[in-house]
Structures are given as C-alpha cells and as structure tokens.
Coordinates of C-alpha atoms in Angstrom, one line a residue:
M1 CA -52.0 -160.7 -46.2
N2 CA -51.0 -161.8 -49.7
N3 CA -47.5 -160.6 -50.8
I4 CA -47.5 -162.6 -54.0
S5 CA -48.9 -160.7 -57.0
F6 CA -50.1 -162.2 -60.3
G7 CA -48.4 -161.8 -63.6
S8 CA -46.9 -164.0 -66.3
T9 CA -43.9 -166.4 -66.6
Y10 CA -42.1 -166.5 -70.0
I11 CA -39.8 -169.5 -70.7
V12 CA -37.3 -169.4 -73.6
S13 CA -35.0 -172.4 -74.4
N14 CA -32.0 -172.6 -76.6
R15 CA -33.4 -175.9 -77.9
H16 CA -36.2 -174.0 -79.7
N17 CA -34.3 -170.9 -80.7
T18 CA -31.1 -169.9 -82.6
Y19 CA -28.1 -168.7 -80.6
D20 CA -28.8 -165.1 -81.6
A21 CA -32.5 -165.3 -80.7
F22 CA -31.7 -166.8 -77.3
S23 CA -29.0 -164.3 -76.6
K24 CA -31.3 -161.4 -77.4
F25 CA -34.0 -162.7 -75.0
Q26 CA -31.3 -163.2 -72.3
E27 CA -30.1 -159.6 -72.7
Y28 CA -33.7 -158.3 -72.8
A29 CA -34.6 -160.2 -69.6
L30 CA -31.6 -159.0 -67.7
T31 CA -32.3 -155.4 -68.7
K32 CA -35.9 -155.6 -67.7
E33 CA -34.9 -157.1 -64.3
C34 CA -32.5 -154.2 -63.7
E35 CA -35.1 -151.6 -64.7
N36 CA -37.9 -153.2 -62.6
L37 CA -36.2 -154.6 -59.6
D38 CA -39.3 -154.9 -57.5
S39 CA -41.5 -156.6 -60.1
V40 CA -39.4 -158.6 -62.6
Q41 CA -37.3 -161.7 -62.0
A42 CA -35.0 -163.3 -64.6
R43 CA -33.0 -166.5 -64.2
L44 CA -30.9 -168.8 -66.3
K45 CA -31.0 -172.6 -65.8
D46 CA -28.5 -174.6 -67.8
S47 CA -26.8 -178.0 -68.0
M48 CA -24.4 -180.0 -70.1
D49 CA -24.9 -183.6 -71.0
S50 CA -22.3 -185.9 -69.4
R51 CA -22.1 -188.1 -72.6
Y52 CA -21.1 -187.3 -76.1
P53 CA -22.1 -185.1 -78.0
Y54 CA -22.3 -183.2 -74.7
E55 CA -25.3 -181.1 -75.7
Y56 CA -25.7 -177.8 -73.8
T57 CA -29.2 -176.9 -72.7
A58 CA -30.2 -173.5 -71.4
Q59 CA -33.5 -172.0 -70.4
Y60 CA -34.3 -168.5 -69.4
T61 CA -37.3 -167.7 -67.2
L62 CA -38.7 -164.2 -67.1
I63 CA -41.4 -163.4 -64.5
A64 CA -43.1 -160.1 -65.1
P65 CA -46.4 -158.3 -64.2
D66 CA -49.4 -158.4 -66.5
E67 CA -48.8 -154.9 -67.9
M68 CA -45.6 -156.0 -69.5
D69 CA -47.2 -158.9 -71.5
N70 CA -47.7 -157.0 -74.7
E71 CA -44.2 -155.5 -74.7
I72 CA -42.5 -158.9 -74.0
E73 CA -44.5 -160.7 -76.7
R74 CA -43.9 -157.9 -79.3
F75 CA -40.2 -158.2 -78.6
C76 CA -40.2 -161.9 -79.0
Q77 CA -42.3 -161.7 -82.2
Y78 CA -40.0 -159.0 -83.7
N79 CA -36.9 -161.0 -83.0
G80 CA -38.2 -164.4 -84.0
I81 CA -38.0 -165.8 -80.4
E82 CA -40.1 -168.9 -79.6
F83 CA -41.5 -168.8 -76.0
S84 CA -44.0 -170.4 -73.8
R85 CA -46.1 -168.3 -71.4
L86 CA -47.6 -169.5 -68.1
S87 CA -50.3 -167.6 -66.2
N88 CA -49.2 -166.9 -62.7
E89 CA -52.8 -166.9 -61.6
A90 CA -53.0 -170.5 -62.8
L91 CA -49.6 -171.4 -61.3
L92 CA -50.7 -170.1 -57.9
D93 CA -54.0 -171.9 -57.8
P94 CA -53.9 -174.2 -54.8
A95 CA -54.7 -177.3 -56.8
T96 CA -51.9 -176.6 -59.3
I97 CA -49.5 -175.8 -56.5
S98 CA -50.3 -179.2 -54.8
K99 CA -49.4 -181.1 -58.0
R100 CA -46.0 -179.2 -58.3
I101 CA -44.7 -179.9 -54.8
S102 CA -41.7 -182.3 -55.0
L103 CA -42.1 -185.8 -53.6
P104 CA -40.9 -186.1 -49.9
E105 CA -37.4 -187.5 -49.1
R106 CA -37.2 -191.1 -48.0
G107 CA -38.5 -191.5 -44.5
Q108 CA -40.7 -188.5 -44.8
I109 CA -44.5 -188.1 -45.3
R110 CA -46.3 -185.3 -47.0
T111 CA -49.4 -184.0 -45.2
G112 CA -51.4 -180.8 -44.8
V113 CA -51.0 -178.8 -41.6
N114 CA -54.0 -176.7 -40.5
V115 CA -52.7 -173.1 -40.4
E116 CA -55.1 -171.9 -37.8
K117 CA -54.5 -174.7 -35.4
L118 CA -50.7 -174.6 -35.8
E119 CA -50.4 -170.9 -35.3
E120 CA -52.6 -171.1 -32.2
L121 CA -50.5 -173.9 -30.8
I122 CA -47.1 -172.2 -31.2
Q123 CA -48.2 -169.2 -29.1
N124 CA -47.2 -171.1 -25.9
Q125 CA -44.7 -173.6 -27.2
S126 CA -41.0 -173.5 -28.1
T127 CA -40.5 -172.8 -31.8
N128 CA -38.4 -171.1 -34.5
F129 CA -41.6 -170.0 -36.3
D130 CA -41.1 -166.3 -35.7
H131 CA -37.5 -166.5 -36.8
C132 CA -38.4 -168.2 -40.1
Q133 CA -41.2 -165.8 -40.7
R134 CA -38.8 -162.8 -40.3
D135 CA -36.3 -164.5 -42.7
Y136 CA -39.1 -164.9 -45.2
K137 CA -40.2 -161.3 -45.1
N138 CA -36.7 -159.8 -44.9
Y139 CA -34.7 -162.0 -47.1
Y140 CA -36.4 -164.8 -49.0
A141 CA -39.8 -163.6 -50.2
E142 CA -38.5 -163.0 -53.7
N143 CA -36.8 -166.4 -53.9
V144 CA -39.9 -168.2 -52.8
D145 CA -42.0 -166.1 -55.2
Y146 CA -39.8 -167.4 -58.0
M147 CA -40.1 -171.0 -56.8
L148 CA -43.9 -170.8 -57.0
K149 CA -44.0 -168.9 -60.4
S150 CA -41.3 -170.7 -62.3
G151 CA -43.6 -173.5 -63.3
E152 CA -41.2 -176.1 -62.0
R153 CA -41.6 -178.5 -59.1
F154 CA -40.4 -177.2 -55.7
P155 CA -40.0 -178.4 -52.2
T156 CA -42.3 -177.4 -49.4
T157 CA -41.4 -176.8 -45.7
T158 CA -40.3 -179.6 -43.4
L159 CA -42.0 -179.5 -40.0
H160 CA -40.6 -181.1 -36.9
I161 CA -42.5 -181.6 -33.6
N162 CA -40.8 -183.1 -30.6
S163 CA -41.3 -183.3 -26.9
T164 CA -39.1 -181.0 -24.9
L165 CA -38.8 -183.7 -22.2
G166 CA -36.4 -185.9 -24.3
A167 CA -36.1 -187.9 -27.4
N168 CA -38.9 -190.3 -26.5
N169 CA -42.3 -188.9 -27.4
D170 CA -44.3 -191.7 -25.8
A171 CA -44.8 -189.8 -22.6
L172 CA -46.1 -186.8 -24.5
L173 CA -48.5 -188.9 -26.5
N174 CA -49.8 -190.5 -23.3
Y175 CA -50.3 -187.0 -21.8
I176 CA -52.2 -185.8 -24.9
E177 CA -54.4 -188.9 -24.9
R178 CA -55.2 -188.5 -21.2
Y179 CA -55.6 -184.7 -20.9
G180 CA -56.2 -183.5 -24.4
A181 CA -54.2 -181.2 -26.7
Q182 CA -55.7 -178.1 -25.1
K183 CA -54.1 -179.0 -21.7
L184 CA -50.5 -178.8 -22.8
N185 CA -48.2 -177.0 -20.5
P186 CA -46.2 -174.0 -21.9
E187 CA -43.1 -175.1 -23.8
Q188 CA -44.0 -178.8 -23.5
I189 CA -43.3 -179.3 -27.1
R190 CA -40.8 -178.0 -29.7
I191 CA -42.1 -177.0 -33.2
D192 CA -39.5 -176.2 -35.9
F193 CA -39.4 -175.4 -39.6
C194 CA -36.3 -176.9 -41.2
Q195 CA -34.4 -176.2 -44.4
H196 CA -33.5 -179.3 -46.3
T197 CA -32.4 -177.9 -49.7
D198 CA -30.3 -175.1 -51.1
E199 CA -33.6 -173.2 -51.7
P200 CA -35.4 -171.4 -48.8
D201 CA -37.8 -174.3 -48.5
H202 CA -38.3 -173.5 -44.7
C203 CA -40.1 -170.4 -45.8
V204 CA -42.5 -171.9 -48.4
Y205 CA -45.1 -172.4 -45.7
F206 CA -45.6 -168.6 -45.3
A207 CA -46.0 -168.0 -49.0
L208 CA -48.7 -170.7 -49.3
R209 CA -50.4 -169.5 -46.2
D210 CA -50.4 -165.9 -47.6
L211 CA -52.0 -167.3 -50.8
G212 CA -54.9 -168.3 -48.6
M213 CA -54.3 -172.0 -48.2
K214 CA -56.0 -173.3 -45.0
N215 CA -54.1 -176.6 -45.0
V216 CA -50.5 -176.0 -46.1
P217 CA -48.6 -179.0 -47.5
V218 CA -45.6 -179.9 -45.4
Y219 CA -43.1 -182.7 -45.0
V220 CA -42.9 -184.6 -41.7
D221 CA -41.2 -187.7 -40.3
S222 CA -43.2 -190.5 -38.7
D223 CA -42.7 -189.2 -35.1
T224 CA -43.9 -185.7 -36.1
F225 CA -46.9 -187.2 -38.0
Q226 CA -47.9 -189.2 -34.9
L227 CA -47.6 -186.2 -32.6
G228 CA -49.2 -183.8 -35.0
S229 CA -52.1 -186.2 -35.6
A230 CA -52.7 -186.5 -31.9
L231 CA -52.7 -182.7 -31.7
G232 CA -55.2 -182.4 -34.5
L233 CA -52.9 -180.5 -36.8
F234 CA -52.9 -182.7 -39.9
K235 CA -55.6 -183.2 -42.5

C-alpha cells in the first residue's frame, strides 16, 4: 500500500527574495499548512555564517498537492516571489531517490535489502520490525514523507543482523553454510532497524517499500553485510 501521494515542492530562499517577499511567502505557507493539515507541509531551514559578515540564510519549503499549484504560483507571481518548483513524482522516482540518499557513516556499507526475503525471514526471528512499522504509521509517516519530498539528501534505515547465540557470528555463518538459510531455527538471529540521526531514519525503509521498491537501500556494518549476504538478503 502506498501512503505517499504526489504533489509539488516549492522552495523559496531569502537569498533570491526581498525581506518582504520572503516574509509574505512564509506567512502564506504557514497559513496553508494550518488550513490543510493532512496534505500540506511547510518548514523553515535557516543558518547563520560563523564568520563576518555573518550572513543569514533562510529557506522555506512548502509541499502541497497538485491541485494547489495554480494558487501557489499565482500568489508568488502577484507578490514578486522567486521560487523553484520540484515535481514530487520525479522526486519519488526510485532512481532519483537512490541518488539523494546520504553517504553511509564511517564503518558502514550501503546495500539493497530484498523486501520479500527480509519480511519472510523475520516471521520466525527476533526483531523490532513490527515496532518500527507501528511507529512509522502512527507517528513518523509525515516526517518521512517530508524527508523524501524536500529535494534534499536524507539518511536511510540502518539494519543490524546478529546471532542470538552471542557476539561471535562465526557459528551462525557455519550453520548457514552447512544447512542453508531455510533451515534456521526460530529466533536464531536478531534483526533490528536502528535510528542513527535526529530524523526518523529507522522508518525510511517502510516509505521506500510502500513506494514499490523491491530492493530498499539500507546501511549495514561489515558483520551484518556478511550475515545478510549468506542469507541471500542483499543485492
């Protein structure tokens, strides 16, 4: 099921607009967000240079459904507001998404996890998958939606796979090599989604899966990559 609808993303910067024009767009964006709580998102991103002349940079991002395009663009034209418009359909294209995912942290690897194989495997193993999926649906769907539609780079989900028999995975790897991944005992491994940033990156997997991605980009450490490869999870 795809919970992420298409629309447009409008970006307005104080670098390309007067103070009055930028302020008018900010007020407009906040008003539209209040009026259309379920379909409009508006956020401010700003920063101050640490060196003289300490220039202040601010950017407002307004995400709205397609039916609001004409209204938004008429408002900007009437008030002399310069803006850039991104198509959410293009932003949510799997190839585009892949290019916008942030580089992994040091010691991590970016790979693609096979959705069907992963979700089949977790049925009989220890995991926080269901907990993270509930968090996504109940609390973080809007935040993740913004991450994908903002046009900026974003982190994906970090996946950890470990043996439940202890810190050493060698015994588990030997077991898989001898008997095959289909012969795992129940709760022989632990599969977790982990949050590594202030954003709900542990929930990004679910949004990308719901967009129809069959191999969802994830971050893994070397141990997880080794185990996941033996289990046939990674592309």
